[in-house]
C-alpha cells in the first residue's frame, strides 16, 4: 500500500509540473529560468521555503536534537531562515533591480567573463553535490520505510523530477514546490499528536529531555564553558552558524527565486517572509527529536539509532504511527527532498547553460538555441547527480566541503561585486586565493589533508586554552572558515584600491542587455 501511495504521489508531482509547464508560453530562456519575472509573491514565498526545507533540514534537525541538543538541532533551520532574512534585507532588491539572470552575472560585470567562469565552479559544484546528497537522503528513507532498493528510489526520483523541470522550468518547479511544502506541513502535523501520545505526552517527553540535557535546551549555546560545552565547541558553533547564515546567500537557487519576482520590492518581501516561514518549520522536527529521545525503543532499534541517528524521523513514522499517518510522514520527507532537488538541478543548469556555454563560449546563440541548451544541460546534470548518488560514497561530505567553499570564496566576492564600485579583478583574484589558502590551511578530512596552518597556536594568546582542546575527533574547531571569509572581505576592496592604475574598476551593469 505504501509503495502504491508513493507512486501516486510521484504521479501527482509530475501532473502538477506538466500542467504548470503550460505557463512557459513560448518556452524562452526567461520563462524557463525565471518564470518570465512574473512570479506572484505567495508562490515565490512557498517555493523559496520549500527549497530550504529539504530532507537534510528535516532529518538533520531531528538527528541533532535526538543525539545532541536543541541547540544543535535548531542550528540549521534557524540559520537558514536568518540567511533568507539577511538576503532580503541587503541583496534581493539590488539583484532584482539590475535584472540579472544568475548569481554569476554580477561577477561577470565587475570582473570579466573569464574570471566569472572560475567563480562559477564552486557555485556549480555546490548545487550538483547538493542534488546528489538529496537523492541519497530520499533513497535512504525509502529503504528504511519501504525496504526499497537505494538505486530504484534514486533513479525514480531523479527521473520524475527531471522530466517536469526540463519541460516547465521555474514555473513547474515553483508550483510543485508549493504542493510539496503543503505535503510536508500535513505529514508533520498529522504525525505529531500520535508520536507524543506514544511518549506519554509532550510535557513528559520534554521533562525527560531537559532532565537528561539541562544545558542543551536553548537555541544558543552558553556564553561560558560548561560541562557539555567547551570554549572551542562554543566558538565552533558560531563559526558554523556564520557559514550557514552568510554562506546560504551566494547560492543561485536562492537568487533564481529573487530574480523571478515581479518587482524589486516583491523580491525583498518574499525573501523576508520565506525566512520567517523557514524558521517556523524548524519547530516540528525539533519536537520529533525530543520525542525520539524519550520514546522507549525496542533494543534492536535503539542500537540502530546509536549508529544511525539520522534514521530517527523515518523510524518514528514507521513504528510509532499508524500506517496511513506513516505514509503521510513519508510523503513529507519525499516532498521536502524532491522540491529541493528540482530547485538544485534547475539552478545548476541555469548557471552552466547561461554563464558558461552562452555568455562565455557561444554568445552568438539565438533564443531557441539557448532554450534547447538549457533543457539538455538540466537533463545531463540530473543524470550526473543520480550517478553521483549511486557511485560516490562520500557525496554528503563533498556537499559539506563545497558549501564551505561557497561561504569562504563567494560571499566576499558577492558583497564587493554588488556594493563596492572600486572592486576590480586583481582584488577579486587576490581575495579568492587568500581565502582558499586559509580555508585549506585548516585541513580537510575528506581528502586526508592535515591542518597546515597551526591556527590554535598562532592565536593562543587571544583564545586561551590548550592547543589540543581545539581538536575533536580529528576535526579542527577553530573558526578558520569565518576567518578565511573575513580575510577575503578585507583583501578584495583593499587590493582593488591599490591596483586601480593597472586594472580599472568596471561598472555594475547587466551585460546581457547592454
Tab-separated table of C-alpha atoms in Angstrom:
chain	number	residue	atom	x	y	z
A	1	UNK	CA	0.000	0.000	0.000
A	2	UNK	CA	2.750	2.453	0.950
A	3	UNK	CA	4.610	1.869	-2.314
A	4	UNK	CA	1.442	2.406	-4.349
A	5	UNK	CA	0.757	5.617	-2.439
A	6	UNK	CA	4.280	6.857	-3.118
A	7	UNK	CA	3.926	6.108	-6.837
A	8	UNK	CA	0.631	8.007	-6.882
A	9	UNK	CA	2.358	10.869	-5.123
A	10	UNK	CA	5.022	10.998	-7.806
A	11	UNK	CA	2.314	10.902	-10.462
A	12	UNK	CA	0.700	13.958	-8.829
A	13	UNK	CA	4.073	15.760	-8.770
A	14	UNK	CA	4.518	15.023	-12.448
A	15	UNK	CA	0.966	16.115	-13.271
A	16	UNK	CA	1.342	19.433	-11.453
A	17	UNK	CA	4.690	20.043	-13.106
A	18	UNK	CA	3.366	19.311	-16.590
A	19	UNK	CA	0.299	21.490	-16.030
A	20	UNK	CA	2.474	24.363	-14.845
A	21	UNK	CA	4.719	23.933	-17.872
A	22	UNK	CA	1.974	25.493	-19.988
A	23	UNK	CA	2.770	28.835	-18.351
A	24	UNK	CA	6.153	28.920	-20.063
A	25	UNK	CA	4.362	30.406	-23.109
A	26	UNK	CA	6.988	30.429	-25.857
A	27	UNK	CA	9.470	28.441	-23.791
A	28	UNK	CA	12.048	31.244	-23.831
A	29	UNK	CA	15.067	31.240	-21.559
A	30	UNK	CA	13.427	33.922	-19.377
A	31	UNK	CA	10.364	31.682	-18.965
A	32	UNK	CA	12.406	28.585	-18.193
A	33	UNK	CA	14.930	30.160	-15.833
A	34	UNK	CA	12.978	32.992	-14.181
A	35	UNK	CA	9.270	32.330	-14.816
A	36	UNK	CA	9.234	35.389	-17.068
A	37	UNK	CA	9.974	37.516	-13.959
A	38	UNK	CA	6.242	37.277	-13.260
A	39	UNK	CA	6.029	35.028	-10.200
A	40	UNK	CA	3.424	36.210	-7.670
A	41	UNK	CA	4.503	36.884	-4.094
A	42	UNK	CA	2.670	33.932	-2.496
A	43	UNK	CA	4.198	31.430	-4.915
A	44	UNK	CA	7.679	32.912	-4.549
A	45	UNK	CA	7.459	32.615	-0.752
A	46	UNK	CA	6.360	28.980	-0.893
A	47	UNK	CA	8.919	27.865	-3.483
A	48	UNK	CA	11.728	29.579	-1.570
A	49	UNK	CA	10.690	27.958	1.708
A	50	UNK	CA	10.291	24.549	0.066
A	51	UNK	CA	13.793	24.814	-1.392
A	52	UNK	CA	15.373	25.448	2.009
A	53	UNK	CA	13.189	22.948	3.928
A	54	UNK	CA	14.809	19.907	2.339
A	55	UNK	CA	15.348	16.365	3.522
A	56	UNK	CA	18.552	17.279	5.300
A	57	UNK	CA	16.699	20.087	7.086
A	58	UNK	CA	14.053	17.673	8.451
A	59	UNK	CA	16.215	14.619	9.099
A	60	UNK	CA	19.160	16.685	10.336
A	61	UNK	CA	17.072	18.710	12.800
A	62	UNK	CA	15.587	15.545	14.319
A	63	UNK	CA	19.009	13.874	14.385
A	64	UNK	CA	20.757	16.830	16.004
A	65	UNK	CA	18.069	17.163	18.669
A	66	UNK	CA	17.973	13.415	19.349
A	67	UNK	CA	21.688	12.766	19.698
A	68	UNK	CA	22.876	16.205	20.802
A	69	UNK	CA	20.718	19.092	21.977
A	70	UNK	CA	18.068	21.557	20.898
A	71	UNK	CA	20.942	23.973	20.348
A	72	UNK	CA	22.455	21.695	17.715
A	73	UNK	CA	19.126	20.595	16.259
A	74	UNK	CA	17.817	24.126	15.772
A	75	UNK	CA	21.030	25.500	14.324
A	76	UNK	CA	20.398	24.620	10.683
A	77	UNK	CA	16.787	25.745	10.424
A	78	UNK	CA	17.327	28.920	12.433
A	79	UNK	CA	20.409	29.931	10.447
A	80	UNK	CA	18.810	29.080	7.084
A	81	UNK	CA	15.870	31.314	7.966
A	82	UNK	CA	18.161	34.138	9.057
A	83	UNK	CA	20.097	33.696	5.823
A	84	UNK	CA	16.940	34.410	3.831
A	85	UNK	CA	16.147	37.413	6.022
A	86	UNK	CA	19.654	38.839	5.560
A	87	UNK	CA	19.421	38.157	1.840
A	88	UNK	CA	16.143	40.044	1.709
A	89	UNK	CA	17.469	42.995	3.686
A	90	UNK	CA	20.669	43.525	1.727
A	91	UNK	CA	20.844	41.570	-1.550
A	92	UNK	CA	17.464	40.709	-3.086
A	93	UNK	CA	16.318	44.195	-4.093
A	94	UNK	CA	19.645	45.136	-5.711
A	95	UNK	CA	19.909	41.920	-7.731
A	96	UNK	CA	16.331	42.263	-8.976
A	97	UNK	CA	16.764	45.952	-9.852
A	98	UNK	CA	19.639	45.076	-12.158
A	99	UNK	CA	17.612	42.228	-13.737
A	100	UNK	CA	20.408	39.714	-13.627
A	101	UNK	CA	19.747	36.150	-14.762
A	102	UNK	CA	22.004	34.192	-12.381
A	103	UNK	CA	24.258	34.634	-9.366
A	104	UNK	CA	27.294	34.757	-11.688
A	105	UNK	CA	26.156	37.807	-13.672
A	106	UNK	CA	27.416	40.451	-11.199
A	107	UNK	CA	30.798	38.699	-11.161
A	108	UNK	CA	30.926	38.918	-14.950
A	109	UNK	CA	30.015	42.603	-14.868
A	110	UNK	CA	32.689	43.521	-12.298
A	111	UNK	CA	35.478	41.056	-13.032
A	112	UNK	CA	35.012	39.892	-16.633
A	113	UNK	CA	33.766	36.685	-18.253
A	114	UNK	CA	36.913	34.608	-17.805
A	115	UNK	CA	37.260	35.184	-14.045
A	116	UNK	CA	33.496	34.821	-13.575
A	117	UNK	CA	33.860	31.351	-15.111
A	118	UNK	CA	36.287	30.472	-12.303
A	119	UNK	CA	33.939	31.808	-9.625
A	120	UNK	CA	31.192	29.766	-11.258
A	121	UNK	CA	32.966	26.477	-10.406
A	122	UNK	CA	32.298	26.305	-6.621
A	123	UNK	CA	28.746	27.559	-7.192
A	124	UNK	CA	28.066	24.798	-9.722
A	125	UNK	CA	29.712	22.053	-7.668
A	126	UNK	CA	27.722	23.076	-4.601
A	127	UNK	CA	24.421	22.711	-6.474
A	128	UNK	CA	25.370	19.397	-8.124
A	129	UNK	CA	26.638	17.777	-4.916
A	130	UNK	CA	23.547	19.039	-3.103
A	131	UNK	CA	21.377	17.364	-5.755
A	132	UNK	CA	23.193	14.087	-5.262
A	133	UNK	CA	23.009	14.332	-1.472
A	134	UNK	CA	19.246	14.871	-1.697
A	135	UNK	CA	18.847	11.741	-3.802
A	136	UNK	CA	20.820	9.735	-1.253
A	137	UNK	CA	18.576	11.087	1.514
A	138	UNK	CA	15.394	10.069	-0.265
A	139	UNK	CA	16.828	6.680	-1.196
A	140	UNK	CA	17.788	6.000	2.415
A	141	UNK	CA	14.316	6.997	3.614
A	142	UNK	CA	12.683	4.671	1.096
A	143	UNK	CA	14.945	1.891	2.337
A	144	UNK	CA	14.031	2.457	5.994
A	145	UNK	CA	10.277	2.712	5.498
A	146	UNK	CA	9.562	0.630	2.397
A	147	UNK	CA	12.515	-1.688	2.074
A	148	UNK	CA	13.012	-0.334	-1.457
A	149	UNK	CA	16.440	-0.637	-3.065
A	150	UNK	CA	18.509	2.530	-2.887
A	151	UNK	CA	19.198	2.547	-6.620
A	152	UNK	CA	15.496	2.196	-7.507
A	153	UNK	CA	14.468	5.078	-5.263
A	154	UNK	CA	17.238	7.332	-6.578
A	155	UNK	CA	16.533	6.644	-10.250
A	156	UNK	CA	12.758	7.005	-9.878
A	157	UNK	CA	13.057	10.291	-8.010
A	158	UNK	CA	15.634	11.727	-10.412
A	159	UNK	CA	13.588	10.733	-13.480
A	160	UNK	CA	10.263	12.227	-12.373
A	161	UNK	CA	11.702	15.489	-11.097
A	162	UNK	CA	13.983	15.978	-14.108
A	163	UNK	CA	11.088	15.494	-16.551
A	164	UNK	CA	8.904	18.281	-15.193
A	165	UNK	CA	11.889	20.561	-14.551
A	166	UNK	CA	13.036	20.248	-18.162
A	167	UNK	CA	9.594	20.886	-19.604
A	168	UNK	CA	8.373	23.712	-17.393
A	169	UNK	CA	11.464	25.194	-15.811
A	170	UNK	CA	10.854	27.645	-12.999
A	171	UNK	CA	7.058	27.593	-13.287
A	172	UNK	CA	6.884	23.805	-12.904
A	173	UNK	CA	9.388	23.817	-10.053
A	174	UNK	CA	7.521	26.586	-8.216
A	175	UNK	CA	4.059	25.020	-8.375
A	176	UNK	CA	5.280	21.559	-7.419
A	177	UNK	CA	7.282	23.175	-4.605
A	178	UNK	CA	4.110	24.786	-3.248
A	179	UNK	CA	2.272	21.461	-3.290
A	180	UNK	CA	5.221	19.606	-1.762
A	181	UNK	CA	5.586	22.152	1.039
A	182	UNK	CA	1.913	21.644	1.886
A	183	UNK	CA	2.600	17.907	1.969
A	184	UNK	CA	5.483	18.491	4.400
A	185	UNK	CA	3.267	20.510	6.744
A	186	UNK	CA	0.416	17.982	6.545
A	187	UNK	CA	2.633	14.978	7.191
A	188	UNK	CA	4.413	16.507	10.165
A	189	UNK	CA	1.302	17.911	11.820
A	190	UNK	CA	-0.683	14.701	11.340
A	191	UNK	CA	2.022	12.567	12.942
A	192	UNK	CA	2.935	14.825	15.858
A	193	UNK	CA	-0.052	14.150	18.215
A	194	UNK	CA	0.286	10.396	17.750
A	195	UNK	CA	4.029	10.425	18.341
A	196	UNK	CA	3.682	12.382	21.584
A	197	UNK	CA	0.782	10.209	22.702
A	198	UNK	CA	3.145	7.234	22.432
A	199	UNK	CA	5.732	9.027	24.576
A	200	UNK	CA	3.299	9.965	27.353
A	201	UNK	CA	2.577	13.478	26.162
A	202	UNK	CA	4.665	16.449	25.162
A	203	UNK	CA	5.109	17.542	28.784
A	204	UNK	CA	6.500	14.165	29.813
A	205	UNK	CA	8.786	13.992	26.769
A	206	UNK	CA	10.117	17.482	27.359
A	207	UNK	CA	10.686	16.821	31.068
A	208	UNK	CA	12.673	13.673	30.266
A	209	UNK	CA	14.734	15.541	27.695
A	210	UNK	CA	15.535	18.519	29.923
A	211	UNK	CA	16.405	16.260	32.830
A	212	UNK	CA	18.978	14.452	30.715
A	213	UNK	CA	20.325	17.573	28.978
A	214	UNK	CA	19.720	20.596	31.208
A	215	UNK	CA	22.143	22.855	29.311
A	216	UNK	CA	21.075	21.705	25.839
A	217	UNK	CA	17.554	23.093	25.551
A	218	UNK	CA	18.335	26.658	24.495
A	219	UNK	CA	18.513	27.950	20.940
A	220	UNK	CA	22.000	29.343	21.573
A	221	UNK	CA	24.971	27.722	23.311
A	222	UNK	CA	26.102	29.121	26.663
A	223	UNK	CA	28.454	32.092	26.577
A	224	UNK	CA	30.835	30.424	29.003
A	225	UNK	CA	32.265	26.910	29.093
A	226	UNK	CA	30.239	24.277	30.938
A	227	UNK	CA	30.307	20.542	31.499
A	228	UNK	CA	28.985	19.830	27.988
A	229	UNK	CA	30.211	22.925	26.167
A	230	UNK	CA	33.928	23.665	25.954
A	231	UNK	CA	35.133	27.070	24.771
A	232	UNK	CA	36.284	25.666	21.395
A	233	UNK	CA	32.899	23.955	20.916
A	234	UNK	CA	31.047	27.218	21.577
A	235	UNK	CA	33.264	29.121	19.134
A	236	UNK	CA	32.856	26.367	16.543
A	237	UNK	CA	29.057	26.596	16.872
A	238	UNK	CA	29.238	30.275	15.994
A	239	UNK	CA	31.663	29.562	13.148
A	240	UNK	CA	29.259	27.040	11.623
A	241	UNK	CA	26.358	29.424	12.198
A	242	UNK	CA	28.149	32.188	10.295
A	243	UNK	CA	28.772	29.757	7.458
A	244	UNK	CA	25.083	28.782	7.328
A	245	UNK	CA	23.758	32.353	7.567
A	246	UNK	CA	26.164	34.172	5.253
A	247	UNK	CA	27.132	31.170	3.144
A	248	UNK	CA	23.448	30.497	2.463
A	249	UNK	CA	23.179	33.713	0.443
A	250	UNK	CA	25.507	33.194	-2.567
A	251	UNK	CA	23.534	30.253	-3.991
A	252	UNK	CA	21.954	30.527	-7.411
A	253	UNK	CA	18.859	28.594	-6.295
A	254	UNK	CA	18.198	31.492	-3.890
A	255	UNK	CA	18.720	34.231	-6.445
A	256	UNK	CA	16.739	32.360	-9.082
A	257	UNK	CA	13.643	32.937	-6.963
A	258	UNK	CA	14.646	36.501	-6.147
A	259	UNK	CA	15.039	37.257	-9.867
A	260	UNK	CA	11.733	35.567	-10.727
A	261	UNK	CA	9.699	38.029	-8.634
A	262	UNK	CA	7.583	40.714	-10.261
A	263	UNK	CA	9.490	43.696	-8.829
A	264	UNK	CA	12.469	44.553	-6.595
A	265	UNK	CA	10.111	45.287	-3.697
A	266	UNK	CA	8.395	41.907	-4.093
A	267	UNK	CA	11.791	40.216	-4.287
A	268	UNK	CA	12.736	41.676	-0.925
A	269	UNK	CA	9.363	40.906	0.665
A	270	UNK	CA	9.343	37.300	-0.481
A	271	UNK	CA	12.810	36.659	0.950
A	272	UNK	CA	11.868	38.099	4.350
A	273	UNK	CA	8.609	36.143	4.529
A	274	UNK	CA	10.274	32.913	3.399
A	275	UNK	CA	12.905	33.375	6.114
A	276	UNK	CA	10.254	33.614	8.820
A	277	UNK	CA	8.402	30.594	7.422
A	278	UNK	CA	11.622	28.576	7.239
A	279	UNK	CA	12.310	29.285	10.911
A	280	UNK	CA	8.736	28.240	11.787
A	281	UNK	CA	9.262	24.899	10.037
A	282	UNK	CA	12.085	24.167	12.484
A	283	UNK	CA	9.636	23.610	15.347
A	284	UNK	CA	8.032	20.274	14.283
A	285	UNK	CA	11.301	18.371	13.643
A	286	UNK	CA	12.729	19.750	16.898
A	287	UNK	CA	9.761	18.293	18.762
A	288	UNK	CA	10.135	14.992	16.915
A	289	UNK	CA	13.764	14.872	18.074
A	290	UNK	CA	12.603	15.322	21.676
A	291	UNK	CA	10.010	12.575	21.182
A	292	UNK	CA	12.566	10.189	19.680
A	293	UNK	CA	14.826	10.726	22.699
A	294	UNK	CA	12.094	9.984	25.264
A	295	UNK	CA	10.396	7.096	23.401
A	296	UNK	CA	11.075	3.585	24.758
A	297	UNK	CA	12.589	1.971	21.678
A	298	UNK	CA	12.977	-1.794	21.366
A	299	UNK	CA	16.541	-2.912	21.934
A	300	UNK	CA	17.320	-3.570	18.274
A	301	UNK	CA	16.001	-0.189	17.109
A	302	UNK	CA	17.782	1.605	19.936
A	303	UNK	CA	21.048	0.004	18.872
A	304	UNK	CA	20.354	1.072	15.307
A	305	UNK	CA	19.757	4.669	16.379
A	306	UNK	CA	23.040	4.711	18.248
A	307	UNK	CA	24.885	4.123	14.986
A	308	UNK	CA	22.418	5.781	12.573
A	309	UNK	CA	20.699	8.659	14.385
A	310	UNK	CA	19.661	10.143	11.029
A	311	UNK	CA	17.022	7.367	10.863
A	312	UNK	CA	15.174	8.769	13.901
A	313	UNK	CA	12.406	10.507	11.936
A	314	UNK	CA	11.670	7.660	9.473
A	315	UNK	CA	11.648	5.176	12.366
A	316	UNK	CA	9.188	7.325	14.312
A	317	UNK	CA	6.856	7.345	11.326
A	318	UNK	CA	7.243	3.618	10.694
A	319	UNK	CA	6.986	2.204	14.219
A	320	UNK	CA	5.111	4.793	16.284
A	321	UNK	CA	2.337	5.961	13.953
A	322	UNK	CA	-0.456	4.042	12.150
A	323	UNK	CA	0.206	3.036	8.515
A	324	UNK	CA	-1.816	5.895	6.995
A	325	UNK	CA	-0.014	8.532	9.078
A	326	UNK	CA	3.298	6.820	8.324
A	327	UNK	CA	2.604	7.240	4.612
A	328	UNK	CA	1.835	10.924	5.163
A	329	UNK	CA	5.098	11.255	7.085
A	330	UNK	CA	6.975	9.568	4.261
A	331	UNK	CA	5.230	11.962	1.892
A	332	UNK	CA	6.527	14.877	3.964
A	333	UNK	CA	10.104	13.689	3.564
A	334	UNK	CA	9.627	12.970	-0.145
A	335	UNK	CA	8.073	16.383	-0.692
A	336	UNK	CA	10.917	18.122	1.121
A	337	UNK	CA	13.608	16.307	-0.841
A	338	UNK	CA	12.085	16.467	-4.318
A	339	UNK	CA	11.289	20.184	-4.074
A	340	UNK	CA	14.918	20.948	-3.261
A	341	UNK	CA	16.245	18.558	-5.906
A	342	UNK	CA	14.239	20.229	-8.661
A	343	UNK	CA	15.448	23.652	-7.494
A	344	UNK	CA	19.043	22.496	-7.414
A	345	UNK	CA	19.248	20.939	-10.876
A	346	UNK	CA	17.411	23.897	-12.414
A	347	UNK	CA	19.822	26.265	-10.682
A	348	UNK	CA	22.931	24.343	-11.739
A	349	UNK	CA	21.624	24.013	-15.285
A	350	UNK	CA	20.887	27.742	-15.411
A	351	UNK	CA	24.427	28.752	-14.465
A	352	UNK	CA	26.110	26.222	-16.732
A	353	UNK	CA	23.958	26.958	-19.772
A	354	UNK	CA	23.723	30.730	-19.346
A	355	UNK	CA	27.088	31.810	-17.944
A	356	UNK	CA	29.453	29.137	-19.214
A	357	UNK	CA	28.015	27.885	-22.504
A	358	UNK	CA	26.220	31.015	-23.722
A	359	UNK	CA	27.867	34.091	-22.167
A	360	UNK	CA	31.448	32.745	-22.308
A	361	UNK	CA	31.645	30.204	-25.126
A	362	UNK	CA	28.737	30.840	-27.518
A	363	UNK	CA	27.385	34.385	-27.255
A	364	UNK	CA	26.018	34.035	-30.813
A	365	UNK	CA	23.278	31.540	-29.829
A	366	UNK	CA	19.739	32.636	-30.667
A	367	UNK	CA	16.784	32.377	-28.250
A	368	UNK	CA	15.653	28.948	-29.445
A	369	UNK	CA	19.159	27.513	-29.237
A	370	UNK	CA	19.608	28.868	-25.710
A	371	UNK	CA	16.334	27.257	-24.627
A	372	UNK	CA	17.325	23.917	-26.124
A	373	UNK	CA	20.739	24.158	-24.479
A	374	UNK	CA	19.202	24.845	-21.064
A	375	UNK	CA	16.964	21.795	-21.315
A	376	UNK	CA	19.772	19.468	-22.357
A	377	UNK	CA	22.025	20.751	-19.582
A	378	UNK	CA	19.305	20.126	-16.971
A	379	UNK	CA	18.909	16.559	-18.225
A	380	UNK	CA	22.664	15.990	-18.130
A	381	UNK	CA	23.076	17.395	-14.634
A	382	UNK	CA	20.088	15.440	-13.328
A	383	UNK	CA	21.656	12.253	-14.682
A	384	UNK	CA	25.051	13.192	-13.283
A	385	UNK	CA	23.569	13.808	-9.822
A	386	UNK	CA	21.913	10.373	-9.945
A	387	UNK	CA	25.216	8.719	-10.875
A	388	UNK	CA	26.980	10.545	-8.038
A	389	UNK	CA	24.297	9.423	-5.598
A	390	UNK	CA	24.734	5.811	-6.697
A	391	UNK	CA	28.511	5.663	-7.001
A	392	UNK	CA	30.131	8.179	-4.626
A	393	UNK	CA	30.134	7.068	-1.015
A	394	UNK	CA	31.070	10.450	0.433
A	395	UNK	CA	28.661	12.644	-1.537
A	396	UNK	CA	27.377	14.301	1.647
A	397	UNK	CA	30.916	15.138	2.686
A	398	UNK	CA	31.562	16.589	-0.774
A	399	UNK	CA	28.482	18.793	-0.427
A	400	UNK	CA	29.578	19.999	3.020
A	401	UNK	CA	33.008	20.858	1.636
A	402	UNK	CA	31.662	22.791	-1.353
A	403	UNK	CA	29.230	24.608	0.958
A	404	UNK	CA	32.275	25.727	2.940
A	405	UNK	CA	33.869	26.978	-0.249
A	406	UNK	CA	30.760	28.905	-1.277
A	407	UNK	CA	30.834	30.763	2.042
A	408	UNK	CA	34.568	31.302	2.123
A	409	UNK	CA	35.099	32.130	-1.557
A	410	UNK	CA	31.854	33.548	-2.939
A	411	UNK	CA	30.320	35.567	-0.109
A	412	UNK	CA	33.141	38.177	-0.098
A	413	UNK	CA	33.029	38.282	-3.899
A	414	UNK	CA	29.270	38.867	-3.991
A	415	UNK	CA	29.341	41.601	-1.340
A	416	UNK	CA	32.077	43.523	-3.135
A	417	UNK	CA	30.666	42.970	-6.628
A	418	UNK	CA	27.303	44.409	-5.602
A	419	UNK	CA	28.309	47.160	-3.193
A	420	UNK	CA	31.912	48.264	-3.844
A	421	UNK	CA	32.197	50.398	-7.001
A	422	UNK	CA	36.009	50.256	-6.725
A	423	UNK	CA	36.238	46.428	-6.786
A	424	UNK	CA	38.373	45.095	-9.633
A	425	UNK	CA	39.561	41.754	-10.990
A	426	UNK	CA	43.012	41.842	-9.332
A	427	UNK	CA	41.363	42.386	-5.957
A	428	UNK	CA	38.921	39.561	-6.652
A	429	UNK	CA	41.660	37.113	-7.634
A	430	UNK	CA	43.781	38.051	-4.618
A	431	UNK	CA	40.886	37.656	-2.186
A	432	UNK	CA	39.873	34.354	-3.762
A	433	UNK	CA	43.371	32.885	-3.449
A	434	UNK	CA	43.881	34.181	0.086
A	435	UNK	CA	40.566	32.788	1.316
A	436	UNK	CA	41.214	29.439	-0.381
A	437	UNK	CA	44.647	29.098	1.240
A	438	UNK	CA	43.294	29.997	4.672
A	439	UNK	CA	40.399	27.525	4.284
A	440	UNK	CA	42.548	24.625	3.077
A	441	UNK	CA	45.137	25.513	5.711
A	442	UNK	CA	42.675	24.287	8.341
A	443	UNK	CA	42.772	20.821	6.743
A	444	UNK	CA	40.096	18.728	5.101
A	445	UNK	CA	39.440	15.159	6.359
A	446	UNK	CA	37.547	14.319	3.156
A	447	UNK	CA	40.806	14.435	1.172
A	448	UNK	CA	43.075	13.391	4.014
A	449	UNK	CA	44.532	16.905	4.093
A	450	UNK	CA	46.010	17.725	7.515
A	451	UNK	CA	45.859	21.171	9.079
A	452	UNK	CA	48.788	23.045	7.522
A	453	UNK	CA	48.325	26.292	9.452
A	454	UNK	CA	48.583	25.955	13.264
A	455	UNK	CA	45.649	28.245	13.978
A	456	UNK	CA	45.277	27.447	17.711
A	457	UNK	CA	48.967	28.010	18.350
A	458	UNK	CA	49.023	31.263	16.393
A	459	UNK	CA	46.040	32.639	18.278
A	460	UNK	CA	46.614	31.048	21.688
A	461	UNK	CA	47.237	34.446	23.235
A	462	UNK	CA	43.815	35.712	22.120
A	463	UNK	CA	41.936	32.435	22.621
A	464	UNK	CA	43.167	30.784	25.830
A	465	UNK	CA	43.206	27.025	26.247
A	466	UNK	CA	45.387	24.077	25.371
A	467	UNK	CA	46.027	23.597	21.676
A	468	UNK	CA	44.799	20.017	21.788
A	469	UNK	CA	41.383	21.151	23.037
A	470	UNK	CA	40.733	22.723	19.628
A	471	UNK	CA	40.528	19.278	18.035
A	472	UNK	CA	37.575	16.912	18.328
A	473	UNK	CA	37.533	13.550	16.545
A	474	UNK	CA	40.307	14.831	14.311
A	475	UNK	CA	38.361	17.947	13.264
A	476	UNK	CA	39.640	21.443	13.983
A	477	UNK	CA	37.146	23.519	15.984
A	478	UNK	CA	38.939	26.805	15.420
A	479	UNK	CA	36.782	29.290	13.392
A	480	UNK	CA	39.078	29.270	10.363
A	481	UNK	CA	36.154	29.306	7.899
A	482	UNK	CA	34.867	32.623	9.171
A	483	UNK	CA	38.458	33.883	9.341
A	484	UNK	CA	39.034	32.916	5.694
A	485	UNK	CA	35.843	34.648	4.539
A	486	UNK	CA	36.653	37.751	6.583
A	487	UNK	CA	40.167	37.886	5.106
A	488	UNK	CA	38.689	37.845	1.601
A	489	UNK	CA	36.179	40.515	2.536
A	490	UNK	CA	39.003	42.786	3.699
A	491	UNK	CA	41.529	41.931	0.986
A	492	UNK	CA	39.263	42.437	-2.016
A	493	UNK	CA	38.468	46.143	-1.558
A	494	UNK	CA	41.962	46.879	-0.195
A	495	UNK	CA	43.861	45.301	-3.100
A	496	UNK	CA	41.378	46.745	-5.593
A	497	UNK	CA	42.187	50.267	-4.441
A	498	UNK	CA	45.931	49.621	-4.586
A	499	UNK	CA	45.803	48.248	-8.147
A	500	UNK	CA	43.369	50.587	-9.894
A	501	UNK	CA	46.012	52.036	-12.178
A	502	UNK	CA	46.601	48.590	-13.680
A	503	UNK	CA	43.029	47.287	-13.578
A	504	UNK	CA	40.302	49.924	-13.746
A	505	UNK	CA	37.040	49.022	-11.945
A	506	UNK	CA	34.126	48.102	-14.177
A	507	UNK	CA	30.592	49.411	-13.623
A	508	UNK	CA	27.957	47.068	-12.263
A	509	UNK	CA	25.509	46.555	-15.112
A	510	UNK	CA	23.581	43.792	-16.787
A	511	UNK	CA	25.980	42.790	-19.546
A	512	UNK	CA	23.322	40.647	-21.227
A	513	UNK	CA	21.161	43.688	-22.005
A	514	UNK	CA	23.838	46.299	-22.606
